[in-house]
């Protein structure tokens, strides 16, 4: 089978591509420039002819045109040319991941527009030109289910993040950077489900939405230095490794009180493949989370597992180690993962596995 992966050079997508190739799928990746495609060809050259790429410079591009039927001049046919029309031709399935992940934009629309229009665009192309497509897996985010409140809470697939969207509508560019990103993911996922609802009579494929929380773990795409890591892998490096041992500037109190939920990037890639394969996942929203953390827990694991890394790189940040988790730590955000368990049957890696392999990856890169 041939699977299209959008934004194939990204942190998560590169793992999806690799996992698909390792399982014998052929993969076509979309990237924004020729250079990024050539870079991926190099990374995946051991899979020989199994990987190809197409350049889609602007995922939001739509061109409306009106064709006049050659044989009956009176018949006018309205067409939309979408960014992914050529990319979807001949593919059996699609994993859509391309979306901006950054906290540096002022105008929330700089995140929202590509997130929403990119998602609608791939779905329209699949409908119009994806005659072989049977399934689309869209990487949303657990942020599309999460609302922040004063008390610890466990979220499920029934929950929606109306809070971030309302906040962006209320204060526009003055809302927090993370809120802008959360709103972009929520609106894009809503757009995907609306598309399915509005076109259900004619769609021949189904949609699976995966909602991962924060994604950490080794990298498999091209990154030259730690400062060039993407948002979450970079945040992990800054807080857990950070050779100045100041934990990304977090105070001991912040290390113990701030956190979220997490998933290993390799497990998320595995979940993507399972989501393509499992019949019962059709038209389901699935939270893919390994569990909760506060940053101090990562620091404790890192310090207990990495003596050689410690030795060669100086001190890791220590914070104040947790001695009694039940009394010292509160996880504010948790996710019910019974649906992922039931539909995908995924087994998640532990924090220890993630730290061990991520440090081995850093060492192999000479970081
Ligand atoms: P990366 O930044 O590593 O990858 C993002 C990908 O999307 C890149 O290929 C990037 O292309 C592409 N992209 C970004 N903006 C645009 C745009 N305006 N037009 C076209 N392509 C664009 O991010 P991740 O791998 O971390 O994230 C991948 C997906 O997973 C995203 O949808 C993200 O929201 C979602 N996600 C990520 C989580 C995480 O913790 N990392 C958690 C939950 C969901 P280019 O390199 O050219 O910029």
CSV table of N, CA and C in Angstrom, one decimal, residues 40-187:
chain,number,residue,atom,x,y,z
A,40,UNK,N,15.0,14.0,3.2
A,40,UNK,CA,14.3,12.8,3.6
A,40,UNK,C,14.7,11.6,2.7
A,41,UNK,N,14.9,11.9,1.5
A,41,UNK,CA,15.4,10.7,0.6
A,41,UNK,C,16.7,10.1,1.1
A,42,UNK,N,17.5,11.0,1.6
A,42,UNK,CA,18.8,10.6,2.2
A,42,UNK,C,18.6,9.8,3.5
A,43,UNK,N,17.7,10.3,4.3
A,43,UNK,CA,17.5,9.6,5.6
A,43,UNK,C,16.9,8.2,5.4
A,44,UNK,N,16.0,8.1,4.3
A,44,UNK,CA,15.3,6.9,4.1
A,44,UNK,C,15.9,6.1,2.9
A,45,UNK,N,17.2,6.4,2.6
A,45,UNK,CA,17.7,5.7,1.4
A,45,UNK,C,17.9,4.2,1.5
A,46,UNK,N,18.0,3.8,2.8
A,46,UNK,CA,18.1,2.3,3.0
A,46,UNK,C,16.8,1.6,2.6
A,47,UNK,N,15.7,2.3,2.5
A,47,UNK,CA,14.5,1.7,2.1
A,47,UNK,C,14.3,1.7,0.5
A,48,UNK,N,15.4,2.1,-0.1
A,48,UNK,CA,15.5,2.1,-1.6
A,48,UNK,C,14.3,2.8,-2.3
A,49,UNK,N,13.5,2.0,-3.1
A,49,UNK,CA,12.5,2.7,-3.9
A,49,UNK,C,11.2,2.9,-3.1
A,50,UNK,N,11.2,2.7,-1.8
A,50,UNK,CA,9.9,2.7,-1.1
A,50,UNK,C,9.4,4.1,-0.7
A,51,UNK,N,10.4,5.1,-0.7
A,51,UNK,CA,10.0,6.5,-0.3
A,51,UNK,C,10.1,7.4,-1.5
A,52,UNK,N,9.1,8.3,-1.6
A,52,UNK,CA,9.1,9.4,-2.6
A,52,UNK,C,8.6,10.6,-2.0
A,53,UNK,N,8.8,11.8,-2.6
A,53,UNK,CA,8.2,13.0,-2.0
A,53,UNK,C,7.6,13.9,-3.1
A,54,UNK,N,6.7,14.7,-2.7
A,54,UNK,CA,6.2,15.8,-3.5
A,54,UNK,C,6.3,17.1,-2.8
A,55,UNK,N,6.5,18.2,-3.5
A,55,UNK,CA,6.6,19.5,-2.9
A,55,UNK,C,5.2,20.2,-3.0
A,56,UNK,N,4.7,20.5,-1.8
A,56,UNK,CA,3.5,21.3,-1.7
A,56,UNK,C,3.8,22.6,-1.0
A,57,UNK,N,4.1,23.6,-1.7
A,57,UNK,CA,4.7,24.8,-1.1
A,57,UNK,C,3.7,25.5,-0.2
A,58,UNK,N,2.4,25.5,-0.5
A,58,UNK,CA,1.4,26.2,0.3
A,58,UNK,C,0.2,25.3,0.5
A,59,UNK,N,0.1,24.8,1.7
A,59,UNK,CA,-1.0,23.8,1.9
A,59,UNK,C,-2.4,24.4,1.9
A,60,UNK,N,-2.5,25.7,2.0
A,60,UNK,CA,-3.8,26.4,2.1
A,60,UNK,C,-4.3,26.8,0.7
A,61,UNK,N,-3.5,26.6,-0.3
A,61,UNK,CA,-3.8,27.2,-1.7
A,61,UNK,C,-5.0,26.5,-2.3
A,62,UNK,N,-6.0,27.3,-2.7
A,62,UNK,CA,-7.2,26.8,-3.4
A,62,UNK,C,-7.4,27.7,-4.6
A,63,UNK,N,-7.6,27.1,-5.7
A,63,UNK,CA,-7.8,27.9,-6.9
A,63,UNK,C,-9.2,27.5,-7.5
A,64,UNK,N,-10.1,28.5,-7.5
A,64,UNK,CA,-11.4,28.2,-8.0
A,64,UNK,C,-11.4,28.5,-9.5
A,65,UNK,N,-12.0,27.5,-10.3
A,65,UNK,CA,-12.0,27.8,-11.8
A,65,UNK,C,-13.3,27.2,-12.3
A,66,UNK,N,-13.7,27.8,-13.4
A,66,UNK,CA,-15.0,27.3,-14.0
A,66,UNK,C,-14.6,26.7,-15.4
A,67,UNK,N,-14.9,25.5,-15.6
A,67,UNK,CA,-14.7,24.8,-16.9
A,67,UNK,C,-15.9,24.9,-17.7
A,68,UNK,N,-15.7,25.2,-19.0
A,68,UNK,CA,-16.9,25.2,-19.9
A,68,UNK,C,-16.8,23.9,-20.7
A,69,UNK,N,-17.9,23.1,-20.6
A,69,UNK,CA,-17.8,21.8,-21.2
A,69,UNK,C,-17.6,21.9,-22.8
A,70,UNK,N,-16.7,21.2,-23.3
A,70,UNK,CA,-16.3,21.3,-24.7
A,70,UNK,C,-17.4,21.1,-25.7
A,71,UNK,N,-18.3,20.1,-25.3
A,71,UNK,CA,-19.3,19.7,-26.3
A,71,UNK,C,-20.6,20.4,-26.2
A,72,UNK,N,-20.8,21.1,-25.0
A,72,UNK,CA,-22.1,21.8,-24.8
A,72,UNK,C,-21.7,23.1,-24.1
A,73,UNK,N,-21.5,24.1,-24.9
A,73,UNK,CA,-21.0,25.4,-24.4
A,73,UNK,C,-21.8,25.9,-23.2
A,74,UNK,N,-23.0,25.4,-23.0
A,74,UNK,CA,-23.8,26.0,-22.0
A,74,UNK,C,-23.6,25.4,-20.6
A,75,UNK,N,-22.9,24.3,-20.6
A,75,UNK,CA,-22.7,23.7,-19.3
A,75,UNK,C,-21.4,24.2,-18.7
A,76,UNK,N,-21.5,24.8,-17.5
A,76,UNK,CA,-20.4,25.3,-16.8
A,76,UNK,C,-20.1,24.5,-15.6
A,77,UNK,N,-18.9,24.0,-15.4
A,77,UNK,CA,-18.6,23.1,-14.2
A,77,UNK,C,-17.7,23.9,-13.3
A,78,UNK,N,-18.1,24.0,-12.1
A,78,UNK,CA,-17.2,24.7,-11.1
A,78,UNK,C,-16.2,23.7,-10.5
A,79,UNK,N,-15.0,24.1,-10.4
A,79,UNK,CA,-13.9,23.2,-9.9
A,79,UNK,C,-13.1,23.9,-8.8
A,80,UNK,N,-12.6,23.2,-7.9
A,80,UNK,CA,-11.6,23.8,-7.0
A,80,UNK,C,-10.3,23.0,-7.2
A,81,UNK,N,-9.2,23.7,-7.4
A,81,UNK,CA,-7.9,23.0,-7.4
A,81,UNK,C,-7.3,23.2,-6.0
A,82,UNK,N,-7.1,22.1,-5.3
A,82,UNK,CA,-6.5,22.2,-4.0
A,82,UNK,C,-5.1,21.8,-3.9
A,83,UNK,N,-4.4,22.2,-2.9
A,83,UNK,CA,-3.0,22.1,-2.7
A,83,UNK,C,-2.5,20.6,-2.9
A,84,UNK,N,-3.3,19.7,-2.4
A,84,UNK,CA,-2.9,18.3,-2.4
A,84,UNK,C,-3.5,17.4,-3.5
A,85,UNK,N,-4.1,18.0,-4.5
A,85,UNK,CA,-4.8,17.2,-5.6
A,85,UNK,C,-3.8,16.2,-6.2
A,86,UNK,N,-2.6,16.7,-6.6
A,86,UNK,CA,-1.7,15.7,-7.2
A,86,UNK,C,-1.1,14.7,-6.2
A,87,UNK,N,-0.9,15.2,-5.0
A,87,UNK,CA,-0.2,14.4,-4.0
A,87,UNK,C,-1.1,13.2,-3.6
A,88,UNK,N,-2.4,13.3,-3.6
A,88,UNK,CA,-3.3,12.2,-3.2
A,88,UNK,C,-3.5,11.1,-4.3
A,89,UNK,N,-3.1,11.4,-5.5
A,89,UNK,CA,-3.4,10.5,-6.6
A,89,UNK,C,-2.7,9.2,-6.4
A,90,UNK,N,-3.5,8.1,-6.4
A,90,UNK,CA,-2.9,6.8,-6.3
A,90,UNK,C,-2.6,6.3,-4.8
A,91,UNK,N,-2.8,7.1,-3.8
A,91,UNK,CA,-2.5,6.7,-2.5
A,91,UNK,C,-3.7,5.9,-1.8
A,92,UNK,N,-3.4,5.0,-1.0
A,92,UNK,CA,-4.4,4.1,-0.3
A,92,UNK,C,-4.8,4.8,1.0
A,93,UNK,N,-4.0,5.5,1.6
A,93,UNK,CA,-4.3,6.1,2.9
A,93,UNK,C,-3.5,7.4,3.1
A,94,UNK,N,-3.9,8.2,4.0
A,94,UNK,CA,-3.2,9.5,4.3
A,94,UNK,C,-3.0,9.7,5.8
A,95,UNK,N,-1.8,10.1,6.2
A,95,UNK,CA,-1.6,10.6,7.5
A,95,UNK,C,-1.3,12.1,7.4
A,96,UNK,N,-2.2,12.9,7.9
A,96,UNK,CA,-2.1,14.4,7.8
A,96,UNK,C,-1.5,14.9,9.1
A,97,UNK,N,-0.3,15.4,9.0
A,97,UNK,CA,0.4,16.0,10.2
A,97,UNK,C,0.8,17.5,10.0
A,98,UNK,N,0.9,18.0,8.8
A,98,UNK,CA,1.4,19.3,8.5
A,98,UNK,C,0.6,20.4,9.2
A,99,UNK,N,1.2,21.1,10.1
A,99,UNK,CA,0.5,22.2,10.8
A,99,UNK,C,1.5,23.0,11.6
A,100,UNK,N,1.4,24.3,11.7
A,100,UNK,CA,2.4,25.0,12.4
A,100,UNK,C,2.4,24.7,13.9
A,101,UNK,N,3.6,24.4,14.4
A,101,UNK,CA,3.8,24.2,15.9
A,101,UNK,C,4.8,25.2,16.4
A,102,UNK,N,4.4,26.4,16.7
A,102,UNK,CA,5.3,27.3,17.3
A,102,UNK,C,4.6,28.3,18.2
A,103,UNK,N,5.3,28.9,19.1
A,103,UNK,CA,4.7,29.8,20.1
A,103,UNK,C,5.2,31.3,19.8
A,104,UNK,N,5.6,31.5,18.6
A,104,UNK,CA,6.2,32.9,18.3
A,104,UNK,C,5.3,33.8,17.4
A,105,UNK,N,4.1,33.3,17.1
A,105,UNK,CA,3.3,34.2,16.2
A,105,UNK,C,2.5,35.2,17.0
A,106,UNK,N,2.4,36.4,16.4
A,106,UNK,CA,1.5,37.4,17.1
A,106,UNK,C,0.1,37.2,16.7
A,107,UNK,N,-0.2,37.2,15.4
A,107,UNK,CA,-1.5,37.0,14.9
A,107,UNK,C,-2.0,35.6,15.0
A,108,UNK,N,-3.0,35.2,15.8
A,108,UNK,CA,-3.4,33.8,16.0
A,108,UNK,C,-3.8,33.2,14.6
A,109,UNK,N,-4.2,34.0,13.7
A,109,UNK,CA,-4.5,33.5,12.3
A,109,UNK,C,-3.3,32.9,11.6
A,110,UNK,N,-2.1,33.3,12.0
A,110,UNK,CA,-0.9,32.7,11.4
A,110,UNK,C,-0.8,31.2,11.7
A,111,UNK,N,-1.4,30.8,12.8
A,111,UNK,CA,-1.5,29.4,13.2
A,111,UNK,C,-2.8,28.8,12.7
A,112,UNK,N,-3.9,29.5,12.9
A,112,UNK,CA,-5.2,28.9,12.7
A,112,UNK,C,-5.5,28.7,11.2
A,113,UNK,N,-5.1,29.7,10.4
A,113,UNK,CA,-5.3,29.6,8.9
A,113,UNK,C,-4.7,28.3,8.3
A,114,UNK,N,-3.4,28.1,8.5
A,114,UNK,CA,-2.8,26.9,7.9
A,114,UNK,C,-3.3,25.6,8.5
A,115,UNK,N,-3.6,25.6,9.8
A,115,UNK,CA,-4.1,24.4,10.5
A,115,UNK,C,-5.4,24.0,9.9
A,116,UNK,N,-6.3,25.0,9.9
A,116,UNK,CA,-7.7,24.7,9.4
A,116,UNK,C,-7.7,24.5,7.9
A,117,UNK,N,-7.2,25.4,7.2
A,117,UNK,CA,-7.3,25.3,5.7
A,117,UNK,C,-6.5,24.1,5.2
A,118,UNK,N,-5.3,23.9,5.8
A,118,UNK,CA,-4.5,22.7,5.4
A,118,UNK,C,-5.3,21.4,5.6
A,119,UNK,N,-6.0,21.3,6.7
A,119,UNK,CA,-6.8,20.1,7.0
A,119,UNK,C,-8.0,20.0,6.0
A,120,UNK,N,-8.7,21.1,5.8
A,120,UNK,CA,-9.8,21.1,4.8
A,120,UNK,C,-9.3,20.7,3.4
A,121,UNK,N,-8.1,21.2,3.1
A,121,UNK,CA,-7.6,21.1,1.8
A,121,UNK,C,-7.2,19.6,1.5
A,122,UNK,N,-6.6,18.9,2.5
A,122,UNK,CA,-6.3,17.5,2.3
A,122,UNK,C,-7.6,16.7,2.1
A,123,UNK,N,-8.6,17.0,2.9
A,123,UNK,CA,-9.8,16.3,2.9
A,123,UNK,C,-10.5,16.5,1.5
A,124,UNK,N,-10.5,17.7,1.0
A,124,UNK,CA,-11.1,18.0,-0.3
A,124,UNK,C,-10.4,17.3,-1.4
A,125,UNK,N,-9.1,17.3,-1.3
A,125,UNK,CA,-8.3,16.6,-2.4
A,125,UNK,C,-8.6,15.1,-2.3
A,126,UNK,N,-8.7,14.6,-1.1
A,126,UNK,CA,-9.0,13.1,-1.0
A,126,UNK,C,-10.3,12.8,-1.6
A,127,UNK,N,-11.3,13.7,-1.4
A,127,UNK,CA,-12.6,13.5,-1.9
A,127,UNK,C,-12.7,13.6,-3.4
A,128,UNK,N,-12.0,14.6,-4.0
A,128,UNK,CA,-12.0,14.8,-5.4
A,128,UNK,C,-11.1,13.9,-6.2
A,129,UNK,N,-9.9,13.7,-5.7
A,129,UNK,CA,-8.9,13.1,-6.5
A,129,UNK,C,-8.3,11.8,-5.9
A,130,UNK,N,-8.7,11.5,-4.7
A,130,UNK,CA,-8.2,10.3,-4.0
A,130,UNK,C,-9.0,9.1,-4.2
A,131,UNK,N,-9.1,8.6,-5.5
A,131,UNK,CA,-10.1,7.5,-5.8
A,131,UNK,C,-9.7,6.2,-5.0
A,132,UNK,N,-8.4,6.1,-4.7
A,132,UNK,CA,-8.0,4.8,-4.0
A,132,UNK,C,-8.0,5.0,-2.4
A,133,UNK,N,-8.2,6.2,-1.9
A,133,UNK,CA,-8.0,6.4,-0.5
A,133,UNK,C,-9.1,5.7,0.3
A,134,UNK,N,-8.7,5.0,1.3
A,134,UNK,CA,-9.7,4.2,2.2
A,134,UNK,C,-9.7,4.8,3.6
A,135,UNK,N,-8.6,5.4,4.0
A,135,UNK,CA,-8.6,5.9,5.4
A,135,UNK,C,-7.7,7.2,5.5
A,136,UNK,N,-8.1,8.1,6.3
A,136,UNK,CA,-7.2,9.3,6.6
A,136,UNK,C,-7.0,9.3,8.1
A,137,UNK,N,-5.8,9.4,8.6
A,137,UNK,CA,-5.5,9.6,10.0
A,137,UNK,C,-5.0,11.1,10.2
A,138,UNK,N,-5.7,11.8,11.0
A,138,UNK,CA,-5.3,13.2,11.2
A,138,UNK,C,-4.7,13.4,12.6
A,139,UNK,N,-3.6,14.0,12.7
A,139,UNK,CA,-3.0,14.2,14.0
A,139,UNK,C,-3.5,15.5,14.5
A,140,UNK,N,-4.5,15.4,15.4
A,140,UNK,CA,-5.0,16.6,16.1
A,140,UNK,C,-4.1,16.7,17.3
A,141,UNK,N,-4.6,17.0,18.5
A,141,UNK,CA,-3.8,17.2,19.7
A,141,UNK,C,-4.8,16.9,20.9
A,142,UNK,N,-4.2,16.5,22.0
A,142,UNK,CA,-5.0,16.4,23.2
A,142,UNK,C,-5.4,17.8,23.6
A,143,UNK,N,-4.7,18.8,23.1
A,143,UNK,CA,-5.1,20.2,23.5
A,143,UNK,C,-6.5,20.5,22.9
A,144,UNK,N,-6.9,19.8,21.9
A,144,UNK,CA,-8.3,20.0,21.4
A,144,UNK,C,-9.4,19.5,22.3
A,145,UNK,N,-8.9,18.7,23.4
A,145,UNK,CA,-9.9,18.2,24.4
A,145,UNK,C,-9.7,18.9,25.7
A,146,UNK,N,-8.7,19.6,25.9
A,146,UNK,CA,-8.2,20.0,27.2
A,146,UNK,C,-8.7,21.4,27.6
A,147,UNK,N,-9.2,21.6,28.8
A,147,UNK,CA,-9.5,23.0,29.2
A,147,UNK,C,-8.9,23.1,30.6
A,148,UNK,N,-8.2,24.2,30.8
A,148,UNK,CA,-7.5,24.4,32.1
A,148,UNK,C,-8.5,24.9,33.2
A,149,UNK,N,-8.4,24.3,34.4
A,149,UNK,CA,-9.2,24.8,35.5
A,149,UNK,C,-8.5,24.7,36.8
A,150,UNK,N,-9.1,25.0,37.9
A,150,UNK,CA,-8.4,25.1,39.2
A,150,UNK,C,-8.1,23.7,39.8
A,151,UNK,N,-8.9,22.7,39.3
A,151,UNK,CA,-8.8,21.4,40.0
A,151,UNK,C,-8.2,20.4,39.0
A,152,UNK,N,-7.5,19.3,39.5
A,152,UNK,CA,-7.1,18.2,38.6
A,152,UNK,C,-8.3,17.6,37.9
A,153,UNK,N,-8.1,17.2,36.7
A,153,UNK,CA,-9.2,16.7,35.9
A,153,UNK,C,-8.7,15.6,34.9
A,154,UNK,N,-9.6,14.6,34.7
A,154,UNK,CA,-9.3,13.6,33.7
A,154,UNK,C,-10.2,13.9,32.5
A,155,UNK,N,-9.5,14.0,31.3
A,155,UNK,CA,-10.3,14.3,30.1
A,155,UNK,C,-10.5,13.1,29.3
A,156,UNK,N,-11.6,13.1,28.5
A,156,UNK,CA,-11.8,11.9,27.6
A,156,UNK,C,-12.1,12.5,26.2
A,157,UNK,N,-12.3,11.6,25.2
A,157,UNK,CA,-12.6,12.0,23.8
A,157,UNK,C,-13.9,12.8,23.7
A,158,UNK,N,-14.7,12.8,24.7
A,158,UNK,CA,-16.0,13.5,24.7
A,158,UNK,C,-15.7,15.0,24.9
A,159,UNK,N,-14.6,15.4,25.5
A,159,UNK,CA,-14.3,16.7,25.9
A,159,UNK,C,-13.7,17.5,24.7
A,160,UNK,N,-14.1,18.8,24.7
A,160,UNK,CA,-13.6,19.7,23.6
A,160,UNK,C,-13.0,21.0,24.3
A,161,UNK,N,-12.0,21.5,23.7
A,161,UNK,CA,-11.4,22.8,24.2
A,161,UNK,C,-12.1,24.0,23.6
A,162,UNK,N,-13.2,24.4,24.2
A,162,UNK,CA,-13.9,25.6,23.8
A,162,UNK,C,-13.2,26.8,24.4
A,163,UNK,N,-12.5,26.6,25.5
A,163,UNK,CA,-11.9,27.7,26.2
A,163,UNK,C,-10.9,28.5,25.4
A,164,UNK,N,-9.9,27.8,24.7
A,164,UNK,CA,-8.9,28.5,23.9
A,164,UNK,C,-9.5,29.2,22.8
A,165,UNK,N,-10.5,28.6,22.1
A,165,UNK,CA,-11.2,29.3,21.0
A,165,UNK,C,-11.9,30.5,21.4
A,166,UNK,N,-12.6,30.4,22.6
A,166,UNK,CA,-13.3,31.6,23.1
A,166,UNK,C,-12.3,32.7,23.5
A,167,UNK,N,-11.2,32.3,24.0
A,167,UNK,CA,-10.2,33.3,24.5
A,167,UNK,C,-9.5,34.0,23.3
A,168,UNK,N,-9.3,33.2,22.2
A,168,UNK,CA,-8.7,33.9,21.0
A,168,UNK,C,-9.8,34.8,20.4
A,169,UNK,N,-11.1,34.4,20.4
A,169,UNK,CA,-12.1,35.3,19.9
A,169,UNK,C,-12.2,36.6,20.7
A,170,UNK,N,-12.0,36.4,22.0
A,170,UNK,CA,-12.2,37.5,23.0
A,170,UNK,C,-11.0,38.5,22.9
A,171,UNK,N,-9.8,38.0,23.0
A,171,UNK,CA,-8.6,38.9,23.1
A,171,UNK,C,-7.7,38.9,21.9
A,172,UNK,N,-8.0,38.1,20.9
A,172,UNK,CA,-7.2,38.1,19.7
A,172,UNK,C,-5.7,37.9,20.0
A,173,UNK,N,-4.8,38.7,19.4
A,173,UNK,CA,-3.4,38.5,19.5
A,173,UNK,C,-2.8,38.6,20.9
A,174,UNK,N,-3.6,39.2,21.8
A,174,UNK,CA,-3.1,39.3,23.2
A,174,UNK,C,-3.3,38.1,24.0
A,175,UNK,N,-3.9,37.0,23.4
A,175,UNK,CA,-4.0,35.8,24.2
A,175,UNK,C,-2.6,35.1,24.2
A,176,UNK,N,-2.4,34.1,25.2
A,176,UNK,CA,-1.1,33.5,25.3
A,176,UNK,C,-0.7,32.7,24.1
A,177,UNK,N,0.6,32.6,23.8
A,177,UNK,CA,1.0,31.8,22.6
A,177,UNK,C,0.5,30.4,22.6
A,178,UNK,N,0.5,29.8,23.8
A,178,UNK,CA,0.0,28.4,23.8
A,178,UNK,C,-1.5,28.3,23.5
A,179,UNK,N,-2.2,29.3,23.9
A,179,UNK,CA,-3.6,29.4,23.6
A,179,UNK,C,-3.9,29.5,22.2
A,180,UNK,N,-3.1,30.3,21.5
A,180,UNK,CA,-3.3,30.4,20.0
A,180,UNK,C,-3.1,29.1,19.3
A,181,UNK,N,-2.0,28.4,19.8
A,181,UNK,CA,-1.8,27.0,19.2
A,181,UNK,C,-2.9,26.1,19.5
A,182,UNK,N,-3.3,26.1,20.8
A,182,UNK,CA,-4.4,25.2,21.2
A,182,UNK,C,-5.7,25.5,20.4
A,183,UNK,N,-6.0,26.8,20.1
A,183,UNK,CA,-7.2,27.1,19.4
A,183,UNK,C,-7.0,26.6,17.9
A,184,UNK,N,-5.8,26.7,17.4
A,184,UNK,CA,-5.6,26.3,16.0
A,184,UNK,C,-5.9,24.8,15.8
A,185,UNK,N,-5.4,24.0,16.8
A,185,UNK,CA,-5.7,22.6,16.8
A,185,UNK,C,-7.1,22.2,17.0
A,186,UNK,N,-7.8,22.9,17.9
A,186,UNK,CA,-9.2,22.7,18.1
A,186,UNK,C,-10.0,23.0,16.9
A,187,UNK,N,-9.8,24.2,16.3
A,187,UNK,CA,-10.6,24.6,15.1
A,187,UNK,C,-10.3,23.7,13.9
